[in-house]
XYZ file of C-alpha atoms in Angstrom:
484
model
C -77.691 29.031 40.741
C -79.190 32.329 41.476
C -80.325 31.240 44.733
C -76.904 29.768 45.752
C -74.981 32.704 44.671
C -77.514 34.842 47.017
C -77.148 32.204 50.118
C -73.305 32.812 49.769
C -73.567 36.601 49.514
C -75.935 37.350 52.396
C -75.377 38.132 55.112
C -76.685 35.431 57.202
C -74.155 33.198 55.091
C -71.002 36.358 55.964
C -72.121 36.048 59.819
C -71.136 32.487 59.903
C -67.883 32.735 57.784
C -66.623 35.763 60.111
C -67.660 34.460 63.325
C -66.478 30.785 62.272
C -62.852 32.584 61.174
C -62.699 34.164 64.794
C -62.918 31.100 66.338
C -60.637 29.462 64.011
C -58.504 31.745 64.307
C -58.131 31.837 68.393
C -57.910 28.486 68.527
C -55.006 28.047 65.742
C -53.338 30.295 68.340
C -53.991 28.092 70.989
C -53.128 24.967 69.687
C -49.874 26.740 68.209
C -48.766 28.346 71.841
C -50.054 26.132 74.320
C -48.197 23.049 73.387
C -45.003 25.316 73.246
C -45.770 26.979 77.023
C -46.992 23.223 78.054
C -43.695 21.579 76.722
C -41.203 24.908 78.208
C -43.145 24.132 81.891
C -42.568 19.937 81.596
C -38.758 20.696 80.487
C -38.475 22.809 83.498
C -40.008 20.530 85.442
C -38.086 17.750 84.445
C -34.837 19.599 84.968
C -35.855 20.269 88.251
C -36.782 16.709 88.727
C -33.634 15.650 88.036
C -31.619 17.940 90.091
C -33.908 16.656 92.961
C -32.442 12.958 92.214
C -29.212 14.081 91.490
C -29.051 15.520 95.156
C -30.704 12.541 96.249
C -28.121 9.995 94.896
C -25.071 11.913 95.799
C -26.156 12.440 99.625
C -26.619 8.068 99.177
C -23.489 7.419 97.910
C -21.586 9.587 100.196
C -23.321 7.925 102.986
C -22.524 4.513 102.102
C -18.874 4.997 101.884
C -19.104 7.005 105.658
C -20.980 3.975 106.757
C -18.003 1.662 105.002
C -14.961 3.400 106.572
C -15.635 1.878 110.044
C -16.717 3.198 112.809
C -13.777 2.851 115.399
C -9.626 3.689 114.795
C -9.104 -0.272 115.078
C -12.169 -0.926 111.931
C -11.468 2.467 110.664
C -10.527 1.858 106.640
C -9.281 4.426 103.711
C -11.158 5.617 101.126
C -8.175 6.097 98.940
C -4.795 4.248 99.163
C -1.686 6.081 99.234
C -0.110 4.235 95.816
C 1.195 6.172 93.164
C -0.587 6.255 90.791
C -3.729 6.502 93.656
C -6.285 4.139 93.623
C -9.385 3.464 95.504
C -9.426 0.787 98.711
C -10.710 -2.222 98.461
C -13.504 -0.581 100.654
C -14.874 1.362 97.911
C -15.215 -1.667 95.460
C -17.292 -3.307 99.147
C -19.469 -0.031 99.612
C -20.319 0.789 95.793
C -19.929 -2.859 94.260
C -18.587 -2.766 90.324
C -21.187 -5.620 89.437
C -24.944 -5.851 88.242
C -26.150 -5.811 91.830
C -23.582 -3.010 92.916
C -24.961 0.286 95.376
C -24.501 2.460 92.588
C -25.894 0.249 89.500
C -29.271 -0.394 92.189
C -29.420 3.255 92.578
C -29.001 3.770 88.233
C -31.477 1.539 88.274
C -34.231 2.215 90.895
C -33.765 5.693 91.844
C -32.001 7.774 89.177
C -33.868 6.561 86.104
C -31.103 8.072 84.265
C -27.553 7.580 82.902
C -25.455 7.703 86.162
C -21.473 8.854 86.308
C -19.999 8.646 89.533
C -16.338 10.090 90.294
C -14.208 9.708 93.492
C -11.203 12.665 93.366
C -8.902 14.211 95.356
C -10.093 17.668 97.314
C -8.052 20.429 97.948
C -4.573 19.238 97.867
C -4.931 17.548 94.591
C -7.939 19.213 93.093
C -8.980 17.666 89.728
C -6.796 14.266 90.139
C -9.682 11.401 89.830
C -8.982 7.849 91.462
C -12.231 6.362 90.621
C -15.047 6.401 88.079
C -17.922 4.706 87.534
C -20.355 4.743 84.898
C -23.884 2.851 84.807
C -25.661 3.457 81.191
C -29.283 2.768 81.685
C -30.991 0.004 80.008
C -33.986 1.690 77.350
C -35.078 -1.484 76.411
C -36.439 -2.435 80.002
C -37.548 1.419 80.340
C -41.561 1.685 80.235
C -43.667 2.034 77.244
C -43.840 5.664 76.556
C -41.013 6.668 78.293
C -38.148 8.461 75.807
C -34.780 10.058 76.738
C -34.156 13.727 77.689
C -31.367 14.996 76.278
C -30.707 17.092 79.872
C -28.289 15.883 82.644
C -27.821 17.554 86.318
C -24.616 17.448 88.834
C -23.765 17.160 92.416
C -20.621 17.245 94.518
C -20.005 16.749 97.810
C -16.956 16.447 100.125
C -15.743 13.192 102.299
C -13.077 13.499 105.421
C -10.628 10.005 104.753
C -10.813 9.657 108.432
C -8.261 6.568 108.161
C -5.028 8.823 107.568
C -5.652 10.798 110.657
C -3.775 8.152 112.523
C -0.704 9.778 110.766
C -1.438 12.575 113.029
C -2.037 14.628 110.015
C -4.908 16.343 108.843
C -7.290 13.976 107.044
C -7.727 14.679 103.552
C -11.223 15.340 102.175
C -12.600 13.356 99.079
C -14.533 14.728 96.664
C -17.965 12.784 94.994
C -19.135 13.892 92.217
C -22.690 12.354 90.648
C -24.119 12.835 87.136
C -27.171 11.842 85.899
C -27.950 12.232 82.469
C -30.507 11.730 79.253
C -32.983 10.495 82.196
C -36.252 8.765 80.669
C -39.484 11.122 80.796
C -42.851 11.565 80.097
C -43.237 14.526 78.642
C -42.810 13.728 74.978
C -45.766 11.250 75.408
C -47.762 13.552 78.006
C -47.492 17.103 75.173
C -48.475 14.542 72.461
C -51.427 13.405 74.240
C -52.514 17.047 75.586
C -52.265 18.192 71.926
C -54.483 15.253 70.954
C -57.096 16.064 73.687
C -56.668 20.013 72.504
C -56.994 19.501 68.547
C -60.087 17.129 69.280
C -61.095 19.911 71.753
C -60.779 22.531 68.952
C -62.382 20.510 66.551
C -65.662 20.218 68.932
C -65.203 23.792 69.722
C -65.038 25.161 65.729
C -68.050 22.808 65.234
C -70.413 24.439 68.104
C -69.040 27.875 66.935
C -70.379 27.553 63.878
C -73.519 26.056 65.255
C -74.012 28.941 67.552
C -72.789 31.097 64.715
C -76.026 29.661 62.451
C -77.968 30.250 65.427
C -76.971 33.558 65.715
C -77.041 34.805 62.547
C -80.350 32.954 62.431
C -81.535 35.577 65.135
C -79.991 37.997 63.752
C -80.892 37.998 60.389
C -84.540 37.094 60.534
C -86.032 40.705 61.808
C -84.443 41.512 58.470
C -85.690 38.778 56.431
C -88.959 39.286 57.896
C -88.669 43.407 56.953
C -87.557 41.966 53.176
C -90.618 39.905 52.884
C -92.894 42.793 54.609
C -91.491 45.096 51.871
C -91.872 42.794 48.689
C -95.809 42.463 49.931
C -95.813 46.377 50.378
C -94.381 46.304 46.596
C -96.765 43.777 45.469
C -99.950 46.164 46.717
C -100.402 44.370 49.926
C -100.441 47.793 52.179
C -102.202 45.684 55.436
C -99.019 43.725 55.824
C -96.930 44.658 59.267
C -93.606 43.326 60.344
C -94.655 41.299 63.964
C -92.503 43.292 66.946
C -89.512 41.262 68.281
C -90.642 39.971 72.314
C -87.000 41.124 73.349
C -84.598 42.056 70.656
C -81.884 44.368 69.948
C -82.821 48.028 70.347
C -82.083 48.746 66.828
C -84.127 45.922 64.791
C -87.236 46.918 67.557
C -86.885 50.775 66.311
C -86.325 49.630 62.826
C -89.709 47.570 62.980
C -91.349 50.184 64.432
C -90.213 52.718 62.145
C -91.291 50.259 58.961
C -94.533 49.537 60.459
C -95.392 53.437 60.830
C -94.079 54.134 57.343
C -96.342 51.098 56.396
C -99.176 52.500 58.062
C -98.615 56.114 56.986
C -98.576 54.475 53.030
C -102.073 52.815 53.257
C -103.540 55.903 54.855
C -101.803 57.704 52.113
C -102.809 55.364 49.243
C -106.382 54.791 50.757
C -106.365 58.509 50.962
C -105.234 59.122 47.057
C -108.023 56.364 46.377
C -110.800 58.396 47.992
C -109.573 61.875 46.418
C -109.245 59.857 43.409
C -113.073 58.536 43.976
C -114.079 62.131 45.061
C -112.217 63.719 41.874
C -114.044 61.319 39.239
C -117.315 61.846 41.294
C -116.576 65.320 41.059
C -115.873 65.384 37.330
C -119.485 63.780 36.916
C -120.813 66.464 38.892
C -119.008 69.075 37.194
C -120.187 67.977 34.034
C -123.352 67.212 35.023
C -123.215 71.115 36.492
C -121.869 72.540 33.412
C -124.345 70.576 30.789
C -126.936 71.829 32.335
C -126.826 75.167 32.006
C -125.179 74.554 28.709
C -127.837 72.898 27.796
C -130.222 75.500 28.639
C -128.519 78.363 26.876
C -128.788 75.731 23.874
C -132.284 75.550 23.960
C -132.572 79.685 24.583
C -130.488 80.294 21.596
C -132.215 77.535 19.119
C -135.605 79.427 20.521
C -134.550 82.648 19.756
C -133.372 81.463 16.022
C -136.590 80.050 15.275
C -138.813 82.951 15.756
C -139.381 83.139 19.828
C -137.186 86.773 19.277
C -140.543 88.224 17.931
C -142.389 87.850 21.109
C -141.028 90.333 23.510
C -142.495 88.824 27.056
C -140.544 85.512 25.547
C -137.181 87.263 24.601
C -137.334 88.362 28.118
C -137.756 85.613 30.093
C -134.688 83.805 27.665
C -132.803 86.261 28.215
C -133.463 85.781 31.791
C -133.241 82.440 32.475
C -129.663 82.546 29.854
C -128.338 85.542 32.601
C -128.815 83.087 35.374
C -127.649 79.734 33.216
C -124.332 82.462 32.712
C -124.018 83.580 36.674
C -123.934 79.595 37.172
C -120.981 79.005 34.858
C -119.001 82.204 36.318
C -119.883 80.543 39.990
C -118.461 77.275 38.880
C -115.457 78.439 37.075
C -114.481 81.358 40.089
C -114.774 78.342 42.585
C -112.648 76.075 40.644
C -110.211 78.893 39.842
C -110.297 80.141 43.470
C -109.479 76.292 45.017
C -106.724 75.637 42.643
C -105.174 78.842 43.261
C -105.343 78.195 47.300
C -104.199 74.130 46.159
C -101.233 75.547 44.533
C -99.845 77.954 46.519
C -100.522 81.128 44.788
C -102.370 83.270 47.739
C -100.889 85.191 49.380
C -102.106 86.496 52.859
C -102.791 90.184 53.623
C -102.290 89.993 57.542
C -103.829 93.153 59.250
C -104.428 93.160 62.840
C -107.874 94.969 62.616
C -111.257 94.423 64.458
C -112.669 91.119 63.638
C -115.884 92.706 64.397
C -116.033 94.232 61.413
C -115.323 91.108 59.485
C -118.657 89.773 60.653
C -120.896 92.208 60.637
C -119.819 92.630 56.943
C -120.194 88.728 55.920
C -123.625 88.789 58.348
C -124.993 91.638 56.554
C -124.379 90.284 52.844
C -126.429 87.409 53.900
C -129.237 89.254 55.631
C -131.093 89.698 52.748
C -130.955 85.921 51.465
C -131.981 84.984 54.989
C -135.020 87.174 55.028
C -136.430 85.635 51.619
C -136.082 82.810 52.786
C -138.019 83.306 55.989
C -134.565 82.352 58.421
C -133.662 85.076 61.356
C -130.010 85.858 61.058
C -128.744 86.994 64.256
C -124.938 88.474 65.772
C -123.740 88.070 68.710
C -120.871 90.315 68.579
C -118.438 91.415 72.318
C -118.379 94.979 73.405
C -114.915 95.072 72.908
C -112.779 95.447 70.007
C -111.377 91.275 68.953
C -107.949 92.031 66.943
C -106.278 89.332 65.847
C -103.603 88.929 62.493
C -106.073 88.145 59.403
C -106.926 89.218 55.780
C -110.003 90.706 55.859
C -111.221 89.556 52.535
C -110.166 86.172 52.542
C -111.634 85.712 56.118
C -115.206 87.190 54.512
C -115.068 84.832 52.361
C -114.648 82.124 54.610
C -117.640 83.644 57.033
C -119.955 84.450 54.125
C -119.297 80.536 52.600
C -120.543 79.383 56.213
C -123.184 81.655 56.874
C -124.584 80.934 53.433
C -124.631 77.162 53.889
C -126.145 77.487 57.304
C -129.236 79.362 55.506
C -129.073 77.143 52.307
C -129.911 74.016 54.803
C -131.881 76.265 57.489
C -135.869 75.409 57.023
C -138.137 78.474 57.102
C -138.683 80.032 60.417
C -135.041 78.794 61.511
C -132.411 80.647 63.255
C -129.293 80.984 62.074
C -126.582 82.610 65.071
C -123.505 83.851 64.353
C -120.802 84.781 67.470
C -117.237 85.883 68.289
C -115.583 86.106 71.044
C -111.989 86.357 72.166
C -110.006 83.438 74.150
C -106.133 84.348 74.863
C -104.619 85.445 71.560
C -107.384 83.655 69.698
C -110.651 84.497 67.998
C -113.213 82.285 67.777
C -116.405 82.233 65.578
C -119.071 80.071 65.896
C -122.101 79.872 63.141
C -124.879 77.677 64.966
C -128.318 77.205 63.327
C -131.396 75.004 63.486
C -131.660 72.945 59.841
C -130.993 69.268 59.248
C -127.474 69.229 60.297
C -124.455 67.032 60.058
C -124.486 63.267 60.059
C -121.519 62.628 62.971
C -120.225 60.191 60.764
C -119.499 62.634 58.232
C -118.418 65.239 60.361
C -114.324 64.402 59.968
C -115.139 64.659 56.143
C -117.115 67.614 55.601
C -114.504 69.847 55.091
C -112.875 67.651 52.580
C -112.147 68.226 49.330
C -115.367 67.263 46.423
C -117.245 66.115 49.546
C -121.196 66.681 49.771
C -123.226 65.986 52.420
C -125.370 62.706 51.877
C -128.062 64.380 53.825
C -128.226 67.347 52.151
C -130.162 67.040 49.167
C -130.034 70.214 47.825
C -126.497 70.404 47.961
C -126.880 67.473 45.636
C -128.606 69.742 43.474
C -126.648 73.188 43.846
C -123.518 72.331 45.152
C -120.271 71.277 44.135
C -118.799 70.124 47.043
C -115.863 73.557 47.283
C -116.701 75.967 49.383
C -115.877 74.115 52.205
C -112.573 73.003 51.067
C -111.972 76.598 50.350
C -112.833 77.551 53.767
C -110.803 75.192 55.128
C -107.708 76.284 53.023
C -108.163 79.511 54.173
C -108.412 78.834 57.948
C -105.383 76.668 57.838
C -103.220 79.665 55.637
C -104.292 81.669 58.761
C -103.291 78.570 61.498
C -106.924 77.914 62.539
């Protein structure tokens, strides 16, 4: 149920229904106004159709009674008798016929395809006054299969001399013909019927590929984001490796929207694999710390349960606890000053003292505290300083403490008779200080992660033994507060 309810709610499923209702929609128009236009253009047609007969039959008709008054004064014969009431000649029942094979019911029947009224009248002298009409009803029942009745009709007149009364020596009176066709049989009925058939059947096919194409489409469409949906439920379920596979050509916006998840994705497992490794570093570190701070606990343990039990009495013994406790207590004051120092610079809390003073003098300080280390341990500590003052923004102190950090790891891991080189010199608006020496060095593998936070060197096995793994997370908190 659940799943239904989403399948009609999504958007692939809204896609469909829209694109579906457009179609629908345009062609409920067309099959609505078409058929009206179509049947408006047949009537028209028709109408003009009919005139065109209507014309036809009159011009006939009119002919055959010229043709039937004679050709000749001696053959010559009137078109209307003189009688009172007036009545047609016997030459207009011989040119248009009255019967079933008359001129005019042949005509009804093979030409006009419609009801046919024909009139005979008087022209201008007795306008109006009809001698003769004839009406020929056409038969439906012999009329085609498909063919219906128009409910339209069309008229024509035309005007024909009585050349027989010019022998009078009078003017010859005109006779007027007038021709009507009416409710003629058509097509169109049958014709609009069948176009709408072919349309609705057309319309039918038409709605069906829409929506077939609209599936498709929405198929298209919606699958970057069904694919994103599925690459963010494995990113929720822990799987952090999982990428969303680039569209070959698609829309601009799903190809920047893949590439945007994929570099969030990737920017997440560095981030988490990153967290993991602090995390890693942080227990390690904890162990060491521990490890670091039991031991000299430990010591001042013993010292103190020595001194209790009578070792106070000896003075060369007192001494040398008391010693050894002093340096146990320097230890703990190193540790705790390191890890007070970091978490200040972690948090925030430091503020710079910017001075734009002679670097020089930064170095030769830091060099000089470290001198005297150097030469117990047999290590030449050198400067190489420029003749010229280097000023550059920095805090003096903070700075030391970076240079003295370095210098004293490059002695720590110096052998005796080494050379440890410290230099400065100025590039643009930069200083740059380089401390170079000759001891076991730096794995390049572990060069990107020396400066890390908890990290110690695997090759440096007295920093396993004396160091924590700070100062050079310190010095690198400090560089970067002063955008090195």
């Amino acid at each position: 149920m659940n799943r239904a309810r989403a399948f009609f709610q999504g958007y692939r499923f809204r896609l469909v229904v829209a694109f579906s209702l457009v179609v629908a929609t345009a062609l409920a128009l067309v099959l609505t106004s078409l058929p009206r236009l179509l049947d408006g253009y047949f009537a028209q047609q028709e109408q003009e159709a009919l005139e065109d007969r209507t014309q036809l039959v009159t011009s006939l008709i009119v002919q055959q009674l010229i043709q039937n008054q004679g050709l000749t004064s001696e053959t010559v014969r009137p078109i209307v008798c003189e009688t009172e009431p007036p009545a047609p000649c016997d030459m207009v029942w011989r040119a248009l016929g009255d019967g079933e094979e008359g001129y005019v019911v042949n005509l009804a029947r093979e030409l006009a395809r419609a009801d046919v009224t024909m009139t005979l009248s008087f022209g201008a002298e007795r306008p109006g006054l009809v001698v003769y009409r004839l009406e020929v009803p056409l038969d439906s029942e012999t009329a085609p299969a498909g063919q219906r009745r128009e409910p339209i009709q069309a008229s024509r007149s035309a005007e024909i001399v009585d050349v027989f009364w010019t022998r009078n020596e009078v003017a010859a009176p005109s006779r007027l013909v007038t021709v009507t066709l009416s409710d003629p049989l058509s097509l169109r009925a049958q014709t609009l019927e069948t176009i709408v058939g072919v349309l609705f059947g057309a319309a039918v096919l038409a709605l069906l590929v829409a929506i077939v194409l609209a599936v498709l489409l929405a198929e298209r469409l919606t699958d970057p984001i069904r694919r994103l949906t599925q690459a963010s439920r494995s990113l929720a379920e822990g799987r952090l490796d999982e990428r969303v596979t680039m569209p070959a050509r698609g829309a601009p916006e799903i190809v920047e929207l893949s590439t945007a998840f994929n570099a969030m994705a990737e920017r997440l497992q560095s981030s988490i694999e990153y967290i993991s490794r602090d995390r890693d570093r942080s227990r390690e570190f904890l162990a060491d710390v521990s490890h670091e701070l039991r031991t000299p606990i430990a010591a001042l343990r013993t010292f103190n349960e020595l001194l209790q039990e009578g070792a106070a009495a000896d003075a060369e013994a007192r001494d040398e606890f008391l010693a050894h406790s002093h340096q146990q207590i320097e230890r703990l004051d190193w540790l705790a000053t390191n890890l007070l120092e970091l978490s200040k610079l972690d948090s925030g809390l430091v503020a710079l003292d910017l001075r734009p003073d002679d670097l020089r003098a930064v170095v030769e300080d830091a060099v000089a505290q470290a001198e005297p280390g150097a030469a117990r341990k047999g290590v030449s500590l050198n400067a190489e300083l420029p003749t010229e003052a280097v000023r550059v923004l920095h805090d003096p102190p903070r700075l030391g403490q970076v240079l003295a950090n370095v210098i004293g790891n490059a002695v720590k891991f110096t052998p005796v008779d080494g050379r440890v080189t410290v230099s400065l010199r100025s590039d643009a608006d930069e200083a740059i200080v380089e401390v170079a020496d000759t001891g076991v060095g730096i794995d390049p593998v572990e060069l990107p992660q020396v400066f890390e936070r908890f990290y110690r060197g695997a090759q440096a096995v007295e920093a396993r033994a004396a160091g924590s793994g700070l100062g050079l997370s310190i010095v690198r908190s400090v560089v970067e507060m002063h955008h090195g």
